[in-house]
Coordinates of C-alpha atoms in Angstrom, one line a residue:
M72 CA 0.0 0.0 0.0
A73 CA 1.4 3.4 -1.0
I74 CA 1.7 5.8 1.8
K75 CA 0.6 9.4 1.2
H76 CA 3.0 11.5 3.3
A77 CA 2.3 14.8 5.0
L78 CA 5.0 16.8 3.3
P79 CA 4.7 18.1 -0.3
V80 CA 8.2 16.7 -1.2
T81 CA 10.2 13.7 -0.1
R82 CA 13.9 13.5 1.0
A83 CA 14.7 11.2 -2.0
A84 CA 13.1 13.6 -4.5
D85 CA 14.8 16.8 -3.3
F86 CA 16.6 16.9 0.0
A87 CA 17.1 20.7 0.1
A88 CA 13.4 21.4 -0.7
W89 CA 12.4 18.7 1.8
Y90 CA 14.4 20.5 4.5
Q91 CA 12.7 23.8 3.8
A92 CA 9.3 22.1 3.8
V93 CA 9.9 20.6 7.2
I94 CA 10.8 24.0 8.6
S95 CA 7.6 25.5 7.1
E96 CA 5.2 22.7 7.8
A97 CA 6.4 22.2 11.3
D98 CA 6.1 25.9 12.1
L99 CA 9.8 26.1 13.1
A100 CA 10.8 29.4 11.4
E101 CA 10.0 31.8 8.5
E102 CA 11.6 34.5 6.5
S103 CA 11.8 37.9 8.2
G104 CA 12.2 40.3 5.3
V105 CA 15.9 40.8 6.0
R106 CA 18.2 38.6 3.9
G107 CA 19.7 35.7 6.0
C108 CA 17.6 36.5 9.1
M109 CA 14.7 34.4 10.3
V110 CA 11.7 34.6 12.6
I111 CA 11.9 31.6 14.9
R112 CA 8.3 30.5 15.6
P113 CA 7.2 29.1 19.0
W114 CA 7.8 25.4 18.3
G115 CA 11.2 26.1 16.9
Y116 CA 12.1 28.5 19.7
G117 CA 10.7 26.1 22.3
M118 CA 13.2 23.5 21.0
W119 CA 16.0 26.2 21.4
E120 CA 14.7 26.9 25.0
R121 CA 15.0 23.2 25.8
I122 CA 18.5 23.1 24.3
Q123 CA 19.4 26.2 26.4
K124 CA 18.1 24.7 29.6
L125 CA 19.8 21.4 29.3
M126 CA 23.1 22.8 28.0
D127 CA 23.1 25.6 30.6
A128 CA 22.8 23.0 33.4
R129 CA 25.9 21.2 32.0
I130 CA 27.8 24.5 31.7
K131 CA 27.1 25.5 35.2
A132 CA 27.9 22.0 36.6
A133 CA 31.4 22.6 35.3
G134 CA 31.8 25.7 37.4
V135 CA 31.3 28.2 34.5
E136 CA 29.3 31.3 35.2
N137 CA 27.0 33.2 32.8
C138 CA 27.5 36.9 32.0
Y139 CA 26.6 39.2 29.2
F140 CA 28.7 41.5 26.9
P141 CA 27.7 44.2 24.5
L142 CA 26.4 43.6 21.0
F143 CA 28.7 46.4 19.7
I144 CA 32.5 46.0 19.7
P145 CA 34.9 48.8 18.9
L146 CA 36.8 48.1 15.7
S147 CA 40.1 48.7 17.5
F148 CA 39.5 45.6 19.6
F149 CA 39.7 43.5 16.5
E150 CA 42.7 45.3 15.0
K151 CA 44.8 44.1 18.0
E152 CA 44.4 40.5 16.9
A153 CA 45.4 40.3 13.2
D154 CA 44.6 36.6 12.5
H155 CA 41.2 36.9 14.2
V156 CA 40.1 40.0 12.3
D157 CA 41.3 38.6 9.0
G158 CA 39.3 35.5 9.5
F159 CA 36.0 37.5 10.1
A160 CA 36.7 40.6 8.0
K161 CA 34.4 39.6 5.1
E162 CA 31.5 38.7 7.5
M163 CA 31.5 41.8 9.7
A164 CA 28.5 44.1 9.9
V165 CA 29.7 47.6 10.9
V166 CA 27.9 50.6 12.5
T167 CA 29.3 53.9 11.3
H168 CA 26.6 56.4 12.2
H169 CA 24.3 56.9 15.3
R170 CA 21.3 58.6 13.7
L171 CA 19.3 59.2 10.6
K172 CA 17.9 62.3 8.9
G173 CA 15.2 62.9 6.3
V174 CA 16.5 63.9 2.8
D175 CA 14.1 64.2 -0.1
G176 CA 11.5 62.1 1.7
K177 CA 14.0 59.3 2.5
L178 CA 15.9 58.4 5.7
V179 CA 19.7 58.4 5.3
P180 CA 22.6 58.4 7.8
D181 CA 23.2 61.9 9.1
P182 CA 26.7 62.8 8.0
D183 CA 27.1 64.8 11.2
S184 CA 26.5 61.6 13.3
K185 CA 29.4 59.7 12.0
L186 CA 31.1 57.7 14.8
E187 CA 34.7 58.5 15.7
E188 CA 35.3 54.8 15.7
P189 CA 33.2 52.2 13.8
L190 CA 31.5 49.6 15.9
V191 CA 31.4 45.9 14.8
V192 CA 28.1 44.1 15.4
R193 CA 29.3 41.0 17.4
P194 CA 30.4 38.2 15.2
T195 CA 32.0 36.5 18.2
S196 CA 33.2 37.9 21.5
E197 CA 36.9 36.9 22.1
T198 CA 38.0 40.5 21.7
V199 CA 35.5 42.2 24.0
I200 CA 35.7 39.5 26.6
G201 CA 39.5 39.6 26.4
Q202 CA 39.4 43.3 27.4
A203 CA 37.2 42.4 30.4
M204 CA 39.5 39.5 31.4
S205 CA 42.5 41.8 31.4
R206 CA 40.7 43.8 34.2
W207 CA 39.3 40.7 36.0
V208 CA 42.6 38.7 36.2
Q209 CA 45.4 40.1 38.2
S210 CA 46.8 37.2 40.2
W211 CA 47.1 33.4 39.9
R212 CA 44.4 33.3 42.6
D213 CA 41.9 34.7 40.0
L214 CA 42.4 31.6 37.7
P215 CA 40.9 29.8 36.1
L216 CA 38.3 32.3 35.0
L217 CA 35.3 30.5 33.6
T218 CA 32.6 32.5 31.8
N219 CA 29.8 31.9 29.3
Q220 CA 27.2 34.0 27.6
W221 CA 23.9 33.2 25.7
A222 CA 23.6 35.8 23.0
N223 CA 23.0 36.5 19.3
V224 CA 25.7 37.1 16.8
V225 CA 25.9 38.5 13.3
R226 CA 28.0 37.2 10.4
W227 CA 27.1 38.6 7.0
E228 CA 26.9 35.3 5.2
M229 CA 26.9 35.2 1.4
R230 CA 24.7 32.0 1.1
T231 CA 22.2 31.5 3.8
R232 CA 19.9 28.6 4.9
M233 CA 17.6 28.6 7.9
F234 CA 19.2 27.3 11.1
L235 CA 22.3 26.1 9.2
R236 CA 23.8 29.4 8.1
T237 CA 22.1 32.7 8.9
S238 CA 23.3 36.2 9.1
E239 CA 22.0 36.4 12.7
F240 CA 21.8 33.4 14.9
L241 CA 21.5 32.5 18.6
W242 CA 24.3 30.7 20.5
Q243 CA 26.2 30.2 23.7
E244 CA 29.9 31.1 23.8
G245 CA 32.2 30.0 26.6
H246 CA 35.4 32.0 27.3
T247 CA 37.9 30.9 29.9
A248 CA 41.4 32.0 31.0
H249 CA 44.0 29.6 32.6
A250 CA 47.4 29.7 34.2
D251 CA 49.0 27.3 31.7
R252 CA 48.5 25.3 28.6
A253 CA 47.7 22.0 30.4
D254 CA 44.8 23.6 32.3
A255 CA 43.5 25.4 29.2
M256 CA 43.7 22.2 27.1
E257 CA 41.8 20.3 29.8
E258 CA 39.0 22.8 29.6
T259 CA 39.0 22.8 25.7
L260 CA 38.5 19.0 25.7
R261 CA 36.0 19.1 28.6
A262 CA 33.8 21.4 26.5
L263 CA 34.2 19.2 23.5
E264 CA 33.1 16.1 25.5
M265 CA 30.2 18.1 26.9
Y266 CA 29.0 18.8 23.3
R267 CA 29.5 15.2 22.3
D268 CA 27.5 13.9 25.2
F269 CA 24.8 16.5 24.8
S270 CA 24.4 15.8 21.1
E271 CA 24.2 12.0 21.6
T272 CA 22.0 12.0 24.8
A273 CA 19.8 15.1 24.5
L274 CA 19.5 15.3 20.7
A275 CA 19.9 11.6 20.0
V276 CA 22.3 12.7 17.2
P277 CA 25.5 10.6 17.0
V278 CA 28.7 12.6 16.3
I279 CA 32.4 12.2 15.7
A280 CA 34.5 14.3 18.0
G281 CA 38.0 15.3 16.9
E282 CA 40.6 18.0 16.1
K283 CA 40.2 20.2 13.0
P284 CA 43.1 20.3 10.5
E285 CA 45.1 23.5 10.4
N286 CA 43.1 25.1 7.6
E287 CA 39.8 24.7 9.4
R288 CA 40.9 26.3 12.7
F289 CA 39.0 29.1 14.3
P290 CA 40.8 32.4 13.3
G291 CA 43.6 33.0 15.8
A292 CA 43.3 29.6 17.5
V293 CA 46.2 27.2 18.2
A294 CA 43.9 24.2 18.0
T295 CA 40.2 23.7 17.1
Y296 CA 38.1 20.7 18.0
S297 CA 34.6 19.9 16.6
I298 CA 31.8 17.5 16.7
E299 CA 30.6 16.4 13.3
A300 CA 27.2 15.0 12.6
M301 CA 26.1 13.1 9.4
M302 CA 22.9 14.3 7.8
Q303 CA 20.6 11.9 5.9
D304 CA 22.1 13.1 2.6
G305 CA 25.5 12.1 3.8
K306 CA 26.8 15.6 4.3
A307 CA 28.6 16.7 7.5
L308 CA 27.4 19.4 9.8
Q309 CA 29.8 20.9 12.3
A310 CA 27.5 21.0 15.3
G311 CA 29.8 22.5 18.0
T312 CA 33.4 23.7 18.3
S313 CA 36.0 24.1 21.1
H314 CA 39.2 26.1 20.7
Y315 CA 42.5 26.3 22.5
L316 CA 43.6 29.9 21.8
G317 CA 47.1 29.8 23.4
T318 CA 48.3 33.2 24.5
G319 CA 47.7 35.1 21.3
F320 CA 44.4 36.8 22.5
S321 CA 45.9 37.4 25.9
E322 CA 48.9 39.2 24.4
A323 CA 46.6 41.3 22.3
A324 CA 44.3 42.2 25.2
G325 CA 46.9 42.2 28.0
I326 CA 45.4 39.3 30.0
K327 CA 48.2 38.7 32.5
Y328 CA 48.6 37.5 36.0
Q329 CA 51.1 37.6 38.7
D330 CA 52.4 34.1 39.4
K331 CA 53.3 32.6 42.9
E332 CA 56.9 33.8 42.5
G333 CA 55.8 37.4 41.7
G334 CA 56.4 37.3 37.9
Q335 CA 54.0 38.3 35.2
Q336 CA 52.6 35.6 32.9
L337 CA 50.2 35.6 30.0
C338 CA 47.0 33.6 30.4
H339 CA 46.1 30.7 28.2
T340 CA 42.6 31.1 26.9
T341 CA 39.8 29.0 25.4
S342 CA 36.5 29.6 23.7
W343 CA 33.7 27.1 22.8
G344 CA 30.3 27.4 21.3
T345 CA 27.1 25.8 19.9
S346 CA 24.2 27.5 18.2
T347 CA 20.7 27.2 16.7
R348 CA 22.5 25.3 13.9
M349 CA 21.9 22.3 16.2
I350 CA 18.2 22.5 15.3
G351 CA 19.0 22.3 11.6
G352 CA 21.0 19.1 12.5
V353 CA 18.1 17.6 14.4
I354 CA 15.8 18.2 11.4
M355 CA 18.2 16.6 8.9
V356 CA 19.2 13.6 11.1
H357 CA 15.8 12.7 12.4
G358 CA 13.2 14.1 10.0
D359 CA 11.2 11.9 7.7
D360 CA 8.8 12.4 4.8
D361 CA 6.0 13.4 7.2
G362 CA 8.0 16.2 8.9
L363 CA 10.2 16.5 12.0
R364 CA 10.7 13.8 14.6
C365 CA 11.7 15.7 17.7
P366 CA 13.9 14.0 20.3
P367 CA 11.9 13.8 23.5
Q368 CA 14.3 15.8 25.7
I369 CA 14.1 18.9 23.5
A370 CA 10.5 18.6 22.5
P371 CA 8.5 21.5 23.9
H372 CA 5.6 19.1 24.3
Q373 CA 6.6 15.4 24.8
I374 CA 3.0 14.1 24.7
V375 CA 0.2 15.8 22.9
I376 CA -3.4 14.9 23.7
V377 CA -5.9 15.4 20.8
P378 CA -9.6 15.0 21.8
M379 CA -11.8 13.9 19.0
L380 CA -14.7 16.3 19.3
R381 CA -17.8 16.3 17.2
D382 CA -19.7 19.4 18.5
Q383 CA -22.0 17.1 20.4
P384 CA -23.1 16.8 24.0
G385 CA -20.5 14.1 24.7
D386 CA -17.7 16.5 23.9
E387 CA -17.5 17.8 27.5
E388 CA -17.0 14.3 28.9
I389 CA -14.2 13.7 26.4
I390 CA -12.5 17.0 27.4
S391 CA -12.9 16.2 31.1
Y392 CA -11.3 12.8 30.5
C393 CA -8.4 14.4 28.6
K394 CA -7.8 16.9 31.3
E395 CA -7.6 14.1 33.9
L396 CA -5.2 12.3 31.6
Q397 CA -3.0 15.5 31.2
K398 CA -3.0 16.0 34.9
A399 CA -1.9 12.4 35.5
L400 CA 0.9 12.7 32.9
L401 CA 2.2 16.0 34.3
A402 CA 2.7 14.2 37.7
Q403 CA 5.0 11.7 36.0
A404 CA 8.7 12.3 35.3
A405 CA 10.9 11.4 32.4
F406 CA 14.6 12.1 32.0
G407 CA 14.7 13.6 35.5
E408 CA 12.0 16.2 34.8
P409 CA 8.2 16.4 34.8
I410 CA 6.7 15.1 31.6
R411 CA 5.6 17.9 29.3
A412 CA 2.0 17.0 28.3
H413 CA -0.1 19.3 26.2
L414 CA -3.9 19.2 25.6
D415 CA -4.8 20.6 22.2
L416 CA -8.2 22.3 22.5
K417 CA -8.0 24.4 19.3
A418 CA -11.1 24.6 17.2
A419 CA -10.0 22.4 14.4
K420 CA -10.7 18.9 13.1
A421 CA -9.0 16.2 15.1
A422 CA -7.4 14.7 12.0
N423 CA -5.9 18.1 11.0
K424 CA -4.6 18.6 14.6
R425 CA -3.1 15.1 14.6
W426 CA -1.2 15.7 11.3
G427 CA -0.1 19.1 12.6
W428 CA 1.6 17.4 15.5
V429 CA 3.0 14.7 13.3
K430 CA 4.7 17.4 11.2
K431 CA 6.0 19.1 14.3
G432 CA 7.4 15.8 15.5
A433 CA 5.7 15.6 18.9
P434 CA 7.2 12.3 20.3
I435 CA 3.9 10.8 21.4
I436 CA 0.4 11.8 20.1
V437 CA -2.6 10.6 22.1
E438 CA -6.1 10.6 20.5
V439 CA -9.2 10.3 22.7
G440 CA -12.7 9.7 21.3
G441 CA -16.0 8.7 22.8
R442 CA -15.2 5.0 22.6
D443 CA -11.9 5.5 24.4
V444 CA -13.7 7.3 27.2
A445 CA -16.3 4.6 27.5
G446 CA -13.6 1.9 27.7
G447 CA -11.1 3.8 29.8
N448 CA -8.5 3.8 27.0
V449 CA -6.4 6.0 24.8
S450 CA -5.1 5.7 21.2
V451 CA -1.3 6.1 21.2
L452 CA 0.8 7.1 18.2
R453 CA 4.6 7.1 18.5
R454 CA 6.3 9.5 16.1
D455 CA 9.4 7.4 15.7
R456 CA 7.4 4.6 14.1
L457 CA 4.4 6.2 12.4
Y458 CA 3.2 3.4 10.1
R459 CA 2.5 -0.4 10.3
E460 CA 3.8 -2.7 7.5
D461 CA 0.5 -2.4 5.7
G462 CA 0.9 1.4 5.5
K463 CA -1.7 2.3 8.0
L464 CA -1.0 4.5 11.1
D465 CA 0.5 2.4 13.9
S466 CA -2.0 3.6 16.5
A467 CA -2.3 1.4 19.6
I468 CA -5.3 1.3 22.0
V469 CA -4.0 1.2 25.6
A470 CA -5.7 1.4 29.0
R471 CA -5.4 5.0 30.3
E472 CA -3.8 4.1 33.6
A473 CA -1.4 1.7 31.9
F474 CA -0.3 4.4 29.4
V475 CA 0.3 6.9 32.2
A476 CA 2.4 4.5 34.2
D477 CA 4.3 3.6 31.0
A478 CA 4.7 7.1 29.6
A479 CA 8.3 7.7 30.8
R480 CA 9.5 4.4 29.4
L481 CA 7.8 5.0 26.1
L482 CA 9.6 8.4 25.8
G483 CA 12.9 6.7 26.6
E484 CA 12.2 4.1 23.9
V485 CA 11.4 6.9 21.3
E486 CA 14.7 8.6 22.1
K487 CA 16.7 5.3 22.0
A488 CA 15.1 4.4 18.7
L489 CA 15.9 7.7 17.1
Y490 CA 19.6 7.5 18.2
T491 CA 20.0 3.9 17.2
E492 CA 18.6 4.6 13.7
A493 CA 20.9 7.6 13.3
R494 CA 24.0 5.7 14.7
T495 CA 23.4 2.8 12.3
F496 CA 23.2 5.2 9.4
L497 CA 26.4 7.0 10.4
D498 CA 28.4 3.8 11.1
A499 CA 27.4 2.3 7.8
R500 CA 28.5 5.3 5.8
I501 CA 32.1 5.9 6.9
E502 CA 34.5 4.2 4.4
R503 CA 37.8 3.4 6.0
G504 CA 39.4 1.3 3.3
I505 CA 40.5 4.0 0.8
T506 CA 44.2 4.2 0.2
D507 CA 44.7 6.6 -2.7
Q508 CA 43.3 9.8 -4.2
A509 CA 41.8 8.1 -7.2
A510 CA 39.8 5.8 -5.0
L511 CA 38.7 8.7 -2.9
E512 CA 37.5 10.6 -5.9
S513 CA 35.7 7.5 -7.2
Y514 CA 34.0 7.0 -3.8
F515 CA 32.5 10.5 -3.8
S516 CA 31.7 10.4 -7.6
A517 CA 29.4 7.5 -6.9
D518 CA 27.0 9.9 -5.4
K519 CA 26.5 7.7 -2.3
P520 CA 26.0 9.6 1.0
G521 CA 28.9 9.2 3.4
W522 CA 32.4 10.2 4.5
A523 CA 35.8 8.7 4.1
E524 CA 38.4 8.2 6.9
V525 CA 41.9 8.2 5.4
N526 CA 45.6 8.3 6.4
W527 CA 46.8 11.8 6.9
A528 CA 50.4 13.2 7.3
R529 CA 49.2 16.5 8.8
P530 CA 50.8 18.6 6.1
T531 CA 51.2 22.4 6.5
G532 CA 51.9 25.5 4.5
A533 CA 51.9 25.0 0.7
A534 CA 51.5 21.3 0.9
L535 CA 48.3 21.7 2.9
E536 CA 47.0 24.4 0.5
K537 CA 47.5 22.0 -2.4
V538 CA 45.4 19.3 -0.6
V539 CA 42.7 21.9 0.2
E540 CA 42.5 23.0 -3.5
W541 CA 42.3 19.4 -4.7
L542 CA 39.4 18.8 -2.3
K543 CA 37.7 22.1 -3.1
A544 CA 37.6 21.3 -6.8
R545 CA 35.6 18.2 -5.9
K546 CA 33.4 20.0 -3.3
L547 CA 35.0 18.1 -0.5
T548 CA 36.4 19.3 2.9
L549 CA 38.5 17.9 5.7
R550 CA 36.2 17.5 8.7
N551 CA 38.3 16.4 11.7
V552 CA 40.8 13.9 13.0
P553 CA 38.6 11.6 15.2
L554 CA 39.8 11.3 18.8
D555 CA 38.9 7.6 18.7
A556 CA 40.3 6.8 15.2
A557 CA 42.5 3.8 14.8
A558 CA 46.2 4.4 14.6
A559 CA 47.5 5.5 11.2
S560 CA 49.7 3.1 9.3
G561 CA 51.1 3.6 5.8
S562 CA 51.2 6.7 3.7
C563 CA 49.1 9.8 3.5
I564 CA 46.9 9.5 0.5
F565 CA 47.5 13.2 -0.4
T566 CA 51.2 13.7 0.1
G567 CA 52.7 10.2 0.1
E568 CA 54.5 10.9 3.3
A569 CA 54.3 8.7 6.4
A570 CA 50.8 9.1 8.0
V571 CA 50.6 10.3 11.6
E572 CA 46.8 10.1 12.0
R573 CA 43.5 9.6 10.2
V574 CA 41.2 12.3 9.0
L575 CA 37.6 12.5 7.9
V576 CA 36.8 13.8 4.4
G577 CA 33.3 14.6 3.3
R578 CA 30.9 17.1 1.8
S579 CA 29.5 19.5 4.2
Y580 CA 27.0 22.3 5.1

């Protein structure tokens, strides 16, 4: 039996159009009228709020404190760090005037309001936070200094796509200062592991954690680490990064401390961040041809109750029954928190409401009609497995009390199923047997989704540039050197030199 799906386009027919359809049909976001900027709708923002809450708890558990820094940063702050400003120069939005005036019926910048120093709209905050750290750190007793902020940033992207690459996006950025390299590296890797664990447990998105090659480092960093997730079209999505910045930013900003012997030392700093890009990753890892499948831990509503009303006298009894069901579910806990159960009483047909929640990806949808009330039952639909083998909806009739008692376990099952499916997909699509460039080119020419893990000599300078150009011509990039990769043996497939590690190659967003 052919299944008629809820979306107007399938993943197989047009993955890019499917992605946009999920965002639209699931009410996640919409265009704002400003190129590259989006309006995040309540369901999409509710997912971000859940990500914030769960991530913020992890951040604070590590002893990191939240603060807030200005949106506008003096240009001179960037000029002190040459590599950093060069890396962001083409993406910076700059404020040059502080008021407008009417000229011939149009508003234009008032020439008399030109700022003495241009202000950059925050693309990232290393420079402004570095200035604060130079004031806050005086002695070894002030270290480590561990800060984080939840904020928006602006990077004037040339090619934009909702959640994945927007001119303005929401994120958290951690910034820390340490007495020495060892302590700073420990923090860098702690943040990386926090992101890996968060992605795999809260988002049910399996990732590969590793170090970025030199050409992919954050501007001004000594070392950059990332988590890479595989989308259903086989492309990689960098879902979080952590950077060891060495002493370069400290030297530029004057972040120094007096050591125990009375000498002056430069601090070693780090920065690390994740953003609303994670939502884009969740869509492309878990979504299906009926819309989003939202992992239970970040779903704004984990269980949605849809009463099947008919504008008849029995409707009040159904509503009362549903309210009792909602109250009982709210008293239950899943993943260490009260279950988020929502009763949908909007004036719309039950079938339309059901499919609306299917497209949004609510983990469990419960329908209640007159027969369910009479029998003390509910009809349960799990979003991770929507259909039976015969193509019909896999709706199970369950006793109400039994469903309430089993709700937490069911949510856990949904999350586990989503992760297992995504992990199986990822593991099956990393090719580790490629030993030369011709085979690498052939692998990606076959138009099969996936990555290749190959021997790597860690070239630098002109040798690295040559590799990057070869990959760029084939629309490929170096992703990261997995921390858990097998030891390298043999020659680098790009340079022929003795390999020292293994690196992931793939197409990416």
